[in-house]
């Protein structure tokens, strides 16, 4: 991946990431997050255990560096959320890495009851030593924006209601698709005797990310607002990652897929939400909508596969990689049927490509590299 590394180091292309008006590193730290950081540090002193939620696609990059010294001093469980979007062939290497670091870690899907139950079993096991002497226990949930903290809180809430039906009515956490939605620290009682409260907290991101690639990974995963970095730059980074990893070459066998019994008419006008690519509701439902997204995915995969196989350059060379990415934007514009003269064609390509990645339509990925366990003391 030297081509990608050189692009990031070189003051050109992806390396010239003007994340803010003055250029340089990402700076996105709203005032409510600064206040939340102070409140979290105070609550951490009172907490008996911390669930640190990270994005399974960026197990290291999604850690909050400023809070790590405080978190490492507490009982902690690292929950790698969105495991359904992460490469299962690599995930076991990450769990082994955390085990080597003597850190409890469990990959989860916050929307899966069985997955969250496994997390709670580990939390309860970790709390056994203090349950006998403390009448009230506090479990705090922390993490950077948009890693699924509130979704996890809601799942814990549903499980708690089934376990303890007699307890008082609890408030659900606010869930949103954009980073920075949950802005108040709130407590949710999940058990009696002893009383266990789970404390949700606002997403917290370090004030400035000096490492460009870490910032791009977080932006690609959705933990930094697209408007801060720019969809086109994030899409460029995604294409650079796919190309240097040779991912499109693995899509050759996928281009012959078809759904039996359903035909998709390309000339139809499909309406869908750009956020999640789900077709908008129709009455009556349009059957071709059922395969619209799959056809879009196949078109994107075919475009990227073709450009990579026909490219004579070297993706390890930053200039060649930039040229390939430019060719791919043109190929994707055709595959997505975006008008050639559209003034914002490249932006539309970027938005659709990012949506496909973030919803797992392009397959499961882990963007971070597993550190060499031999170097872990």
PDB file of C-alpha atoms in Angstrom, residues 28-299:
ATOM      1  CA  UNK A  28     -14.337  19.203  14.349  1.00  0.00           C
ATOM      2  CA  UNK A  29     -15.091  19.687  18.007  1.00  0.00           C
ATOM      3  CA  UNK A  30     -18.482  21.350  18.645  1.00  0.00           C
ATOM      4  CA  UNK A  31     -18.925  23.187  21.911  1.00  0.00           C
ATOM      5  CA  UNK A  32     -21.297  20.578  23.323  1.00  0.00           C
ATOM      6  CA  UNK A  33     -18.567  17.956  22.845  1.00  0.00           C
ATOM      7  CA  UNK A  34     -16.050  20.008  24.823  1.00  0.00           C
ATOM      8  CA  UNK A  35     -18.528  20.264  27.696  1.00  0.00           C
ATOM      9  CA  UNK A  36     -19.374  16.570  27.364  1.00  0.00           C
ATOM     10  CA  UNK A  37     -15.699  15.628  27.630  1.00  0.00           C
ATOM     11  CA  UNK A  38     -15.451  17.371  30.980  1.00  0.00           C
ATOM     12  CA  UNK A  39     -18.684  15.747  32.182  1.00  0.00           C
ATOM     13  CA  UNK A  40     -17.532  12.315  31.037  1.00  0.00           C
ATOM     14  CA  UNK A  41     -14.246  12.602  32.884  1.00  0.00           C
ATOM     15  CA  UNK A  42     -16.171  13.469  36.031  1.00  0.00           C
ATOM     16  CA  UNK A  43     -18.615  10.563  35.559  1.00  0.00           C
ATOM     17  CA  UNK A  44     -15.755   8.172  34.869  1.00  0.00           C
ATOM     18  CA  UNK A  45     -14.546   8.675  38.427  1.00  0.00           C
ATOM     19  CA  UNK A  46     -17.926   7.408  39.661  1.00  0.00           C
ATOM     20  CA  UNK A  47     -18.306   4.533  37.194  1.00  0.00           C
ATOM     21  CA  UNK A  48     -17.637   0.928  38.167  1.00  0.00           C
ATOM     22  CA  UNK A  49     -17.153  -0.225  34.576  1.00  0.00           C
ATOM     23  CA  UNK A  50     -16.830   1.372  31.164  1.00  0.00           C
ATOM     24  CA  UNK A  51     -18.111  -0.007  27.876  1.00  0.00           C
ATOM     25  CA  UNK A  52     -15.996   1.665  25.217  1.00  0.00           C
ATOM     26  CA  UNK A  53     -17.830   1.334  21.906  1.00  0.00           C
ATOM     27  CA  UNK A  54     -15.650   1.361  18.815  1.00  0.00           C
ATOM     28  CA  UNK A  55     -16.386   0.807  15.148  1.00  0.00           C
ATOM     29  CA  UNK A  56     -15.287  -2.715  14.191  1.00  0.00           C
ATOM     30  CA  UNK A  57     -14.124  -1.367  10.809  1.00  0.00           C
ATOM     31  CA  UNK A  58     -11.649   0.961  12.573  1.00  0.00           C
ATOM     32  CA  UNK A  59     -10.819  -0.726  15.905  1.00  0.00           C
ATOM     33  CA  UNK A  60      -7.897   1.597  16.664  1.00  0.00           C
ATOM     34  CA  UNK A  61      -8.795   4.754  14.768  1.00  0.00           C
ATOM     35  CA  UNK A  62     -12.185   4.959  16.505  1.00  0.00           C
ATOM     36  CA  UNK A  63     -10.608   5.057  19.969  1.00  0.00           C
ATOM     37  CA  UNK A  64     -10.690   8.445  21.682  1.00  0.00           C
ATOM     38  CA  UNK A  65      -7.035   9.218  22.361  1.00  0.00           C
ATOM     39  CA  UNK A  66      -7.716  11.903  24.977  1.00  0.00           C
ATOM     40  CA  UNK A  67      -9.814   9.575  27.115  1.00  0.00           C
ATOM     41  CA  UNK A  68      -7.549   6.513  26.909  1.00  0.00           C
ATOM     42  CA  UNK A  69      -5.510   7.331  30.058  1.00  0.00           C
ATOM     43  CA  UNK A  70      -8.763   7.672  32.008  1.00  0.00           C
ATOM     44  CA  UNK A  71     -10.325   4.544  30.477  1.00  0.00           C
ATOM     45  CA  UNK A  72      -7.291   2.332  31.023  1.00  0.00           C
ATOM     46  CA  UNK A  73      -7.534   2.975  34.767  1.00  0.00           C
ATOM     47  CA  UNK A  74     -11.098   1.582  34.890  1.00  0.00           C
ATOM     48  CA  UNK A  75     -12.680  -1.829  34.438  1.00  0.00           C
ATOM     49  CA  UNK A  76     -13.286  -1.720  30.711  1.00  0.00           C
ATOM     50  CA  UNK A  77     -14.866  -3.765  27.957  1.00  0.00           C
ATOM     51  CA  UNK A  78     -14.178  -2.737  24.366  1.00  0.00           C
ATOM     52  CA  UNK A  79     -17.265  -3.404  22.241  1.00  0.00           C
ATOM     53  CA  UNK A  80     -16.404  -3.558  18.533  1.00  0.00           C
ATOM     54  CA  UNK A  81     -19.770  -2.576  17.108  1.00  0.00           C
ATOM     55  CA  UNK A  82     -21.006  -3.004  13.520  1.00  0.00           C
ATOM     56  CA  UNK A  83     -19.266  -6.359  13.257  1.00  0.00           C
ATOM     57  CA  UNK A  84     -21.682  -7.202  10.442  1.00  0.00           C
ATOM     58  CA  UNK A  85     -19.872  -4.557   8.347  1.00  0.00           C
ATOM     59  CA  UNK A  86     -16.388  -5.788   9.298  1.00  0.00           C
ATOM     60  CA  UNK A  87     -14.386  -8.521   7.580  1.00  0.00           C
ATOM     61  CA  UNK A  88     -14.961 -11.722   9.628  1.00  0.00           C
ATOM     62  CA  UNK A  89     -11.748 -13.229   8.247  1.00  0.00           C
ATOM     63  CA  UNK A  90      -9.743 -10.522  10.025  1.00  0.00           C
ATOM     64  CA  UNK A  91     -11.902  -9.902  13.085  1.00  0.00           C
ATOM     65  CA  UNK A  92     -10.459 -12.856  15.002  1.00  0.00           C
ATOM     66  CA  UNK A  93      -7.000 -11.310  14.595  1.00  0.00           C
ATOM     67  CA  UNK A  94      -8.273  -8.177  16.292  1.00  0.00           C
ATOM     68  CA  UNK A  95      -9.784 -10.059  19.222  1.00  0.00           C
ATOM     69  CA  UNK A  96      -6.452 -11.866  19.594  1.00  0.00           C
ATOM     70  CA  UNK A  97      -4.652  -8.515  19.536  1.00  0.00           C
ATOM     71  CA  UNK A  98      -6.806  -7.145  22.358  1.00  0.00           C
ATOM     72  CA  UNK A  99      -6.339 -10.362  24.330  1.00  0.00           C
ATOM     73  CA  UNK A 100      -2.579  -9.932  23.954  1.00  0.00           C
ATOM     74  CA  UNK A 101      -2.994  -6.408  25.330  1.00  0.00           C
ATOM     75  CA  UNK A 102      -4.930  -7.910  28.270  1.00  0.00           C
ATOM     76  CA  UNK A 103      -8.003  -5.951  27.242  1.00  0.00           C
ATOM     77  CA  UNK A 104     -11.496  -7.492  27.286  1.00  0.00           C
ATOM     78  CA  UNK A 105     -13.025  -7.162  23.844  1.00  0.00           C
ATOM     79  CA  UNK A 106     -16.165  -8.460  22.169  1.00  0.00           C
ATOM     80  CA  UNK A 107     -17.362  -7.855  18.592  1.00  0.00           C
ATOM     81  CA  UNK A 108     -21.070  -6.978  18.572  1.00  0.00           C
ATOM     82  CA  UNK A 109     -23.997  -5.915  16.449  1.00  0.00           C
ATOM     83  CA  UNK A 110     -25.906  -3.408  18.582  1.00  0.00           C
ATOM     84  CA  UNK A 111     -29.149  -4.315  16.800  1.00  0.00           C
ATOM     85  CA  UNK A 112     -28.823  -8.028  17.643  1.00  0.00           C
ATOM     86  CA  UNK A 113     -30.294  -9.141  20.964  1.00  0.00           C
ATOM     87  CA  UNK A 114     -28.096 -12.244  21.178  1.00  0.00           C
ATOM     88  CA  UNK A 115     -24.992 -10.205  20.416  1.00  0.00           C
ATOM     89  CA  UNK A 116     -25.777  -7.599  23.085  1.00  0.00           C
ATOM     90  CA  UNK A 117     -26.580 -10.382  25.571  1.00  0.00           C
ATOM     91  CA  UNK A 118     -23.032 -11.703  25.160  1.00  0.00           C
ATOM     92  CA  UNK A 119     -21.716  -8.240  25.931  1.00  0.00           C
ATOM     93  CA  UNK A 120     -23.892  -7.983  29.051  1.00  0.00           C
ATOM     94  CA  UNK A 121     -22.727 -11.402  30.239  1.00  0.00           C
ATOM     95  CA  UNK A 122     -19.147 -10.184  30.066  1.00  0.00           C
ATOM     96  CA  UNK A 123     -20.062  -6.942  31.844  1.00  0.00           C
ATOM     97  CA  UNK A 124     -21.818  -8.811  34.653  1.00  0.00           C
ATOM     98  CA  UNK A 125     -18.852 -11.150  34.998  1.00  0.00           C
ATOM     99  CA  UNK A 126     -16.501  -8.194  35.293  1.00  0.00           C
ATOM    100  CA  UNK A 127     -18.733  -6.625  37.954  1.00  0.00           C
ATOM    101  CA  UNK A 128     -18.990  -9.751  40.133  1.00  0.00           C
ATOM    102  CA  UNK A 129     -16.176  -8.669  42.411  1.00  0.00           C
ATOM    103  CA  UNK A 130     -17.916  -5.405  43.345  1.00  0.00           C
ATOM    104  CA  UNK A 131     -21.574  -6.513  43.306  1.00  0.00           C
ATOM    105  CA  UNK A 132     -21.305  -7.965  46.817  1.00  0.00           C
ATOM    106  CA  UNK A 133     -20.196  -4.702  48.416  1.00  0.00           C
ATOM    107  CA  UNK A 134     -21.887  -1.978  46.356  1.00  0.00           C
ATOM    108  CA  UNK A 135     -25.680  -1.348  46.423  1.00  0.00           C
ATOM    109  CA  UNK A 136     -25.552   0.678  43.200  1.00  0.00           C
ATOM    110  CA  UNK A 137     -23.283   0.111  40.225  1.00  0.00           C
ATOM    111  CA  UNK A 138     -22.678   2.467  37.326  1.00  0.00           C
ATOM    112  CA  UNK A 139     -21.766   1.308  33.835  1.00  0.00           C
ATOM    113  CA  UNK A 140     -20.760   4.045  31.429  1.00  0.00           C
ATOM    114  CA  UNK A 141     -20.935   3.825  27.639  1.00  0.00           C
ATOM    115  CA  UNK A 142     -18.467   6.028  25.764  1.00  0.00           C
ATOM    116  CA  UNK A 143     -17.119   6.354  22.248  1.00  0.00           C
ATOM    117  CA  UNK A 144     -16.558   8.637  19.277  1.00  0.00           C
ATOM    118  CA  UNK A 145     -19.590   9.832  17.274  1.00  0.00           C
ATOM    119  CA  UNK A 146     -21.680   7.431  15.227  1.00  0.00           C
ATOM    120  CA  UNK A 147     -20.201   4.151  16.470  1.00  0.00           C
ATOM    121  CA  UNK A 148     -23.619   2.959  17.680  1.00  0.00           C
ATOM    122  CA  UNK A 149     -23.644   3.903  21.362  1.00  0.00           C
ATOM    123  CA  UNK A 150     -27.311   4.918  21.415  1.00  0.00           C
ATOM    124  CA  UNK A 151     -28.369   1.850  19.435  1.00  0.00           C
ATOM    125  CA  UNK A 152     -26.557  -0.265  22.024  1.00  0.00           C
ATOM    126  CA  UNK A 153     -28.298   1.593  24.868  1.00  0.00           C
ATOM    127  CA  UNK A 154     -31.685   0.923  23.260  1.00  0.00           C
ATOM    128  CA  UNK A 155     -30.929  -2.779  22.889  1.00  0.00           C
ATOM    129  CA  UNK A 156     -29.799  -3.001  26.519  1.00  0.00           C
ATOM    130  CA  UNK A 157     -33.030  -1.234  27.470  1.00  0.00           C
ATOM    131  CA  UNK A 158     -35.149  -3.814  25.640  1.00  0.00           C
ATOM    132  CA  UNK A 159     -33.253  -6.707  27.216  1.00  0.00           C
ATOM    133  CA  UNK A 160     -33.552  -5.134  30.668  1.00  0.00           C
ATOM    134  CA  UNK A 161     -37.327  -4.783  30.299  1.00  0.00           C
ATOM    135  CA  UNK A 162     -37.636  -8.489  29.557  1.00  0.00           C
ATOM    136  CA  UNK A 163     -35.363  -9.420  32.473  1.00  0.00           C
ATOM    137  CA  UNK A 164     -36.887  -7.022  35.014  1.00  0.00           C
ATOM    138  CA  UNK A 165     -40.495  -6.302  34.003  1.00  0.00           C
ATOM    139  CA  UNK A 166     -41.331  -4.750  37.389  1.00  0.00           C
ATOM    140  CA  UNK A 167     -38.872  -1.904  37.124  1.00  0.00           C
ATOM    141  CA  UNK A 168     -39.911   1.646  36.416  1.00  0.00           C
ATOM    142  CA  UNK A 169     -40.416   2.863  32.861  1.00  0.00           C
ATOM    143  CA  UNK A 170     -37.175   3.896  31.199  1.00  0.00           C
ATOM    144  CA  UNK A 171     -36.468   6.483  28.570  1.00  0.00           C
ATOM    145  CA  UNK A 172     -35.037   5.435  25.229  1.00  0.00           C
ATOM    146  CA  UNK A 173     -31.834   7.009  23.957  1.00  0.00           C
ATOM    147  CA  UNK A 174     -32.036   9.221  20.886  1.00  0.00           C
ATOM    148  CA  UNK A 175     -30.604   7.496  17.799  1.00  0.00           C
ATOM    149  CA  UNK A 176     -29.571   9.354  14.683  1.00  0.00           C
ATOM    150  CA  UNK A 177     -27.651   8.636  11.453  1.00  0.00           C
ATOM    151  CA  UNK A 178     -25.327  11.613  11.846  1.00  0.00           C
ATOM    152  CA  UNK A 179     -22.388  12.030  14.250  1.00  0.00           C
ATOM    153  CA  UNK A 180     -23.029  14.093  17.365  1.00  0.00           C
ATOM    154  CA  UNK A 181     -26.756  13.379  17.782  1.00  0.00           C
ATOM    155  CA  UNK A 182     -26.858  12.348  21.464  1.00  0.00           C
ATOM    156  CA  UNK A 183     -25.964  15.522  23.348  1.00  0.00           C
ATOM    157  CA  UNK A 184     -26.915  14.854  26.986  1.00  0.00           C
ATOM    158  CA  UNK A 185     -25.496  12.348  29.448  1.00  0.00           C
ATOM    159  CA  UNK A 186     -28.464  10.281  30.638  1.00  0.00           C
ATOM    160  CA  UNK A 187     -28.761   7.288  32.968  1.00  0.00           C
ATOM    161  CA  UNK A 188     -30.834   4.161  32.319  1.00  0.00           C
ATOM    162  CA  UNK A 189     -31.635   1.697  35.092  1.00  0.00           C
ATOM    163  CA  UNK A 190     -31.203  -1.833  33.788  1.00  0.00           C
ATOM    164  CA  UNK A 191     -31.306  -3.985  36.933  1.00  0.00           C
ATOM    165  CA  UNK A 192     -32.382  -4.251  40.584  1.00  0.00           C
ATOM    166  CA  UNK A 193     -30.541  -5.698  43.595  1.00  0.00           C
ATOM    167  CA  UNK A 194     -28.019  -4.369  43.003  1.00  0.00           C
ATOM    168  CA  UNK A 195     -29.244  -1.404  41.028  1.00  0.00           C
ATOM    169  CA  UNK A 196     -27.229  -1.103  37.834  1.00  0.00           C
ATOM    170  CA  UNK A 197     -27.392   2.039  35.764  1.00  0.00           C
ATOM    171  CA  UNK A 198     -26.032   2.381  32.252  1.00  0.00           C
ATOM    172  CA  UNK A 199     -24.925   5.926  31.494  1.00  0.00           C
ATOM    173  CA  UNK A 200     -25.029   7.056  27.890  1.00  0.00           C
ATOM    174  CA  UNK A 201     -22.726   9.883  26.851  1.00  0.00           C
ATOM    175  CA  UNK A 202     -22.348  12.181  23.854  1.00  0.00           C
ATOM    176  CA  UNK A 203     -19.933  11.078  21.163  1.00  0.00           C
ATOM    177  CA  UNK A 204     -16.517  12.540  21.752  1.00  0.00           C
ATOM    178  CA  UNK A 205     -13.854  13.021  19.107  1.00  0.00           C
ATOM    179  CA  UNK A 206     -10.372  14.378  19.757  1.00  0.00           C
ATOM    180  CA  UNK A 207     -10.257  18.143  19.046  1.00  0.00           C
ATOM    181  CA  UNK A 208      -7.740  17.766  16.224  1.00  0.00           C
ATOM    182  CA  UNK A 209      -6.647  14.708  14.258  1.00  0.00           C
ATOM    183  CA  UNK A 210      -3.058  15.267  13.203  1.00  0.00           C
ATOM    184  CA  UNK A 211      -2.849  11.959  11.330  1.00  0.00           C
ATOM    185  CA  UNK A 212      -4.514  12.492   7.953  1.00  0.00           C
ATOM    186  CA  UNK A 213      -5.208   8.810   7.337  1.00  0.00           C
ATOM    187  CA  UNK A 214      -6.841   8.351  10.745  1.00  0.00           C
ATOM    188  CA  UNK A 215      -9.072  11.306   9.969  1.00  0.00           C
ATOM    189  CA  UNK A 216      -9.976   9.862   6.585  1.00  0.00           C
ATOM    190  CA  UNK A 217     -10.803   6.480   8.111  1.00  0.00           C
ATOM    191  CA  UNK A 218     -13.105   8.118  10.641  1.00  0.00           C
ATOM    192  CA  UNK A 219     -14.722  10.181   7.897  1.00  0.00           C
ATOM    193  CA  UNK A 220     -15.205   7.099   5.733  1.00  0.00           C
ATOM    194  CA  UNK A 221     -16.787   5.242   8.665  1.00  0.00           C
ATOM    195  CA  UNK A 222     -19.079   8.224   9.315  1.00  0.00           C
ATOM    196  CA  UNK A 223     -17.639   9.467  12.615  1.00  0.00           C
ATOM    197  CA  UNK A 224     -16.819  12.855  11.108  1.00  0.00           C
ATOM    198  CA  UNK A 225     -19.445  14.797   9.181  1.00  0.00           C
ATOM    199  CA  UNK A 226     -18.975  14.560   5.420  1.00  0.00           C
ATOM    200  CA  UNK A 227     -19.195  18.332   5.112  1.00  0.00           C
ATOM    201  CA  UNK A 228     -16.035  18.728   7.205  1.00  0.00           C
ATOM    202  CA  UNK A 229     -13.875  16.662   4.849  1.00  0.00           C
ATOM    203  CA  UNK A 230     -15.893  16.628   1.630  1.00  0.00           C
ATOM    204  CA  UNK A 231     -17.569  13.615   0.058  1.00  0.00           C
ATOM    205  CA  UNK A 232     -15.287  13.661  -2.972  1.00  0.00           C
ATOM    206  CA  UNK A 233     -12.117  13.491  -0.898  1.00  0.00           C
ATOM    207  CA  UNK A 234     -13.533  10.664   1.212  1.00  0.00           C
ATOM    208  CA  UNK A 235     -14.528   8.780  -1.945  1.00  0.00           C
ATOM    209  CA  UNK A 236     -11.023   9.306  -3.357  1.00  0.00           C
ATOM    210  CA  UNK A 237      -9.597   7.742  -0.224  1.00  0.00           C
ATOM    211  CA  UNK A 238     -12.027   4.818  -0.440  1.00  0.00           C
ATOM    212  CA  UNK A 239     -11.026   4.150  -4.064  1.00  0.00           C
ATOM    213  CA  UNK A 240      -7.345   4.384  -3.108  1.00  0.00           C
ATOM    214  CA  UNK A 241      -7.890   1.781  -0.373  1.00  0.00           C
ATOM    215  CA  UNK A 242      -9.819  -0.553  -2.688  1.00  0.00           C
ATOM    216  CA  UNK A 243      -7.210  -0.276  -5.440  1.00  0.00           C
ATOM    217  CA  UNK A 244      -4.133  -0.758  -3.261  1.00  0.00           C
ATOM    218  CA  UNK A 245      -5.751  -3.783  -1.613  1.00  0.00           C
ATOM    219  CA  UNK A 246      -6.737  -5.257  -4.980  1.00  0.00           C
ATOM    220  CA  UNK A 247     -10.348  -5.550  -3.824  1.00  0.00           C
ATOM    221  CA  UNK A 248     -11.938  -5.042  -7.292  1.00  0.00           C
ATOM    222  CA  UNK A 249     -10.044  -8.095  -8.581  1.00  0.00           C
ATOM    223  CA  UNK A 250     -12.064 -10.233  -6.157  1.00  0.00           C
ATOM    224  CA  UNK A 251     -15.320  -9.068  -7.762  1.00  0.00           C
ATOM    225  CA  UNK A 252     -14.799 -10.854 -11.089  1.00  0.00           C
ATOM    226  CA  UNK A 253     -16.995 -13.813 -10.157  1.00  0.00           C
ATOM    227  CA  UNK A 254     -19.724 -11.543  -8.798  1.00  0.00           C
ATOM    228  CA  UNK A 255     -20.510  -9.836 -12.079  1.00  0.00           C
ATOM    229  CA  UNK A 256     -22.529 -12.741 -13.420  1.00  0.00           C
ATOM    230  CA  UNK A 257     -25.068 -12.735 -10.592  1.00  0.00           C
ATOM    231  CA  UNK A 258     -28.709 -12.414 -11.520  1.00  0.00           C
ATOM    232  CA  UNK A 259     -31.943 -12.835  -9.584  1.00  0.00           C
ATOM    233  CA  UNK A 260     -34.110 -15.496 -11.204  1.00  0.00           C
ATOM    234  CA  UNK A 261     -37.648 -14.522 -12.065  1.00  0.00           C
ATOM    235  CA  UNK A 262     -37.211 -10.762 -11.670  1.00  0.00           C
ATOM    236  CA  UNK A 263     -36.283  -8.447 -14.486  1.00  0.00           C
ATOM    237  CA  UNK A 264     -35.055  -4.935 -13.904  1.00  0.00           C
ATOM    238  CA  UNK A 265     -36.087  -2.316 -16.440  1.00  0.00           C
ATOM    239  CA  UNK A 266     -33.231   0.181 -16.596  1.00  0.00           C
ATOM    240  CA  UNK A 267     -35.326   2.971 -18.068  1.00  0.00           C
ATOM    241  CA  UNK A 268     -37.601   3.171 -15.042  1.00  0.00           C
ATOM    242  CA  UNK A 269     -37.198   6.117 -12.713  1.00  0.00           C
ATOM    243  CA  UNK A 270     -36.316   4.803  -9.261  1.00  0.00           C
ATOM    244  CA  UNK A 271     -36.725   6.912  -6.161  1.00  0.00           C
ATOM    245  CA  UNK A 272     -34.648   5.985  -3.146  1.00  0.00           C
ATOM    246  CA  UNK A 273     -33.072   7.464  -0.057  1.00  0.00           C
ATOM    247  CA  UNK A 274     -29.445   8.369  -0.655  1.00  0.00           C
ATOM    248  CA  UNK A 275     -28.713   7.789   3.040  1.00  0.00           C
ATOM    249  CA  UNK A 276     -29.400   4.060   3.026  1.00  0.00           C
ATOM    250  CA  UNK A 277     -30.369   3.209  -0.571  1.00  0.00           C
ATOM    251  CA  UNK A 278     -33.753   1.890   0.505  1.00  0.00           C
ATOM    252  CA  UNK A 279     -36.446   2.514  -2.112  1.00  0.00           C
ATOM    253  CA  UNK A 280     -39.047   5.058  -1.108  1.00  0.00           C
ATOM    254  CA  UNK A 281     -42.434   3.537  -0.367  1.00  0.00           C
ATOM    255  CA  UNK A 282     -44.722   3.159  -3.343  1.00  0.00           C
ATOM    256  CA  UNK A 283     -48.331   2.168  -3.563  1.00  0.00           C
ATOM    257  CA  UNK A 284     -48.500  -0.317  -5.139  1.00  0.00           C
ATOM    258  CA  UNK A 285     -44.866  -1.461  -4.625  1.00  0.00           C
ATOM    259  CA  UNK A 286     -42.650  -1.528  -7.717  1.00  0.00           C
ATOM    260  CA  UNK A 287     -41.147  -5.025  -8.050  1.00  0.00           C
ATOM    261  CA  UNK A 288     -38.093  -3.755  -9.887  1.00  0.00           C
ATOM    262  CA  UNK A 289     -37.134  -1.714  -6.809  1.00  0.00           C
ATOM    263  CA  UNK A 290     -36.270  -5.043  -5.178  1.00  0.00           C
ATOM    264  CA  UNK A 291     -33.275  -5.442  -7.455  1.00  0.00           C
ATOM    265  CA  UNK A 292     -32.381  -1.818  -8.101  1.00  0.00           C
ATOM    266  CA  UNK A 293     -29.736  -1.676  -5.370  1.00  0.00           C
ATOM    267  CA  UNK A 294     -28.262  -5.032  -6.362  1.00  0.00           C
ATOM    268  CA  UNK A 295     -27.980  -3.927  -9.965  1.00  0.00           C
ATOM    269  CA  UNK A 296     -26.366  -0.687  -8.813  1.00  0.00           C
ATOM    270  CA  UNK A 297     -23.846  -2.632  -6.730  1.00  0.00           C
ATOM    271  CA  UNK A 298     -23.036  -4.949  -9.632  1.00  0.00           C
ATOM    272  CA  UNK A 299     -22.605  -1.968 -11.930  1.00  0.00           C
TER     273      UNK A 299
END
